[in-house]
Amino acid sequence: MAKDLHKAAFEESTLVKLAIFRDYLKEWLPVFLAARNVYWKKVNVFDFFAGPGKDSIGNNGSPLIIVEELLPHLKNASQRNISVSLHFNENDKAKYDELNNRLVSSDFAEGQYNKLVENLDFKLAFDKWFPKMNDSDSANLLFLDQYGVKHITEEVFRQITALKHTDFLFFISSSTIKRFADHPSIQTYFNVDKAEIDDIPYHQIHRYVLSYYKSLIPSDKPYYLSSFSLRKGSNIYGLIFGSGHPLGMEKFLSTCWAIDPERGEANFDIDNENISQHQYDLFAEGDGIRKPNKVEVFEQELEELLRNKYFKTTKEIYLHVLSNGFLPRHAKPVIKKLIESNVLQRAAYTLSSNLCKPNVLIPSINYC
Ligand SMILES: C[S@@+](CC[C@H](N)C(=O)[O-])C[C@H]1O[C@@H](n2cnc3c(N)ncnc32)[C@H](O)[C@@H]1O
């Protein structure tokens, strides 16, 4: 059984997880509450495994983080006639009571928004709230901070990824899948091949879990999934992020690159075992500082694709960059180099989510 993380002070990996969630909220809330053009009337945040609100030394958990981040945006929401609802669920009665008490305290009671707190098993809460998420005039953010691995089943994942205007973040204990890949309880939830899992380096298992969830998305559906790996002691956990919109993906990736400036995907050196002394020397710069392996490989691959005239438009480059877990700024030096070496004609080649807006003129790539 999972250790109860609220009985002690949150550990470093929990604090990183909550920092990512908070940073993502900071980006997500203004997009949905302060946008110039609003296509939704209701904005909902769902925290399905909410906990009691704080750890044993008073660090805020996800529900209080949500309220704290929301309060500064309520004025914008009311100016746009958007109704904001926060939904919290926690199946442990004592934690549910604690959370309820905290949410009625003066710090969190103010403001024009709806607050619902339920004391249900996850699936019951999910089914109960699903029609709200599925309303055509709703925009949703879902946080699913489960213990273990079992709640985000294939069915739940497919339901979430079919929703409009919905981003989600869920937590999963990925190393459990590696350790117990052939155990019937894991096989019930993940249709994975034990031999394939055995080949994955232990510390990279969360990347594999991401690829598993990617395989559940139909190939013709534009959808963006990304991950952040977290190590706690010998265990590997991680967040899986999903959004139907590239702007959501860009914002999540910006959060991850701010936390992990080397690779944008872990709170530890996830590629460490792959860096040989030979590679180290090969990629050393004049000042002796070596570029991170992952960035170097990305730049080389992008350069090759551009030299082979693979992309026709800037939008294609933008989506390629995001789908590979990088940000537009990572493509800039490659584009600059190829302009200087007369592979690309001189132009701005601006990469941004504006390229994905309807009726926008999309610039072509001008090869020399
Ligand atoms: C990882 S903790 C969530 C921590 C919370 N996000 C925070 O920041 O404090 C998981 C929570 O889910 C609750 N839980 C466990 N099984 C559940 C279930 N089947 N349905 C709903 N909640 C559950 C646990 O009691 C625990 O509080």
Coordinates of C-alpha atoms and ligand atoms in Angstrom, one line a residue, residues 3-6 10 14 17-18 21 47-55 59-63 65 89-92 95 120-123 125 143-147 150-151 171, ligand 1:
K3 CA 2.7 5.6 2.0
D4 CA 0.3 8.4 3.1
L5 CA 2.2 11.5 1.8
H6 CA 0.2 13.9 4.0
F10 CA 6.1 16.6 1.3
T14 CA 6.2 15.9 -4.5
K17 CA 5.3 17.8 -9.0
L18 CA 3.2 20.5 -7.2
F21 CA 1.2 21.9 -11.4
D47 CA -8.8 17.8 -8.7
F48 CA -9.8 14.1 -8.4
F49 CA -7.3 13.0 -5.7
A50 CA -7.3 16.2 -3.7
G51 CA -5.9 15.2 -0.3
P52 CA -6.6 17.3 2.9
G53 CA -5.1 20.5 1.5
K54 CA -1.8 20.6 3.3
D55 CA 1.1 18.3 4.4
N59 CA 2.9 23.2 2.7
N60 CA -0.2 23.7 0.4
G61 CA -1.4 20.7 -1.5
S62 CA -3.1 20.9 -4.9
P63 CA -6.6 22.2 -3.8
I65 CA -2.7 25.9 -4.8
N89 CA -12.7 14.8 -4.7
E90 CA -11.0 12.8 -1.9
N91 CA -12.2 9.3 -0.9
D92 CA -10.6 9.3 2.6
K95 CA -8.9 14.0 4.6
L120 CA -16.2 9.5 -3.5
D121 CA -14.1 6.8 -5.1
F122 CA -12.3 8.3 -8.2
K123 CA -14.4 6.5 -10.8
A125 CA -16.6 11.2 -9.1
F143 CA -5.5 17.0 -12.2
L144 CA -5.4 13.3 -11.4
D145 CA -2.8 12.8 -8.6
Q146 CA -3.4 9.1 -8.0
Y147 CA -1.3 6.8 -5.9
K150 CA -4.5 1.9 -11.8
H151 CA -7.1 4.8 -12.1
F171 CA 0.6 11.3 -11.9
Ligands
LIG1 C1 -1.0 11.5 -4.1 S1 -2.3 11.9 -3.0 C2 -2.9 13.4 -3.6 C3 -2.2 14.6 -3.1 C4 -2.8 15.9 -3.4 N1 -2.8 16.2 -4.8 C5 -2.0 17.0 -2.7 O1 -1.4 17.9 -3.4 O2 -2.0 17.0 -1.5 C6 -3.5 10.8 -3.4 C7 -4.8 11.1 -2.7 O3 -5.8 10.3 -3.3 C8 -6.7 9.7 -2.2 N2 -7.2 8.5 -2.8 C9 -6.7 7.2 -2.8 N3 -7.5 6.4 -3.5 C10 -8.5 7.1 -4.0 C11 -9.6 6.8 -4.8 N4 -9.9 5.6 -5.2 N5 -10.5 7.8 -5.1 C12 -10.3 9.1 -4.7 N6 -9.2 9.4 -3.9 C13 -8.4 8.5 -3.6 C14 -5.7 9.5 -1.1 O4 -6.4 9.5 0.2 C15 -4.8 10.7 -1.2 O5 -5.2 11.7 -0.4

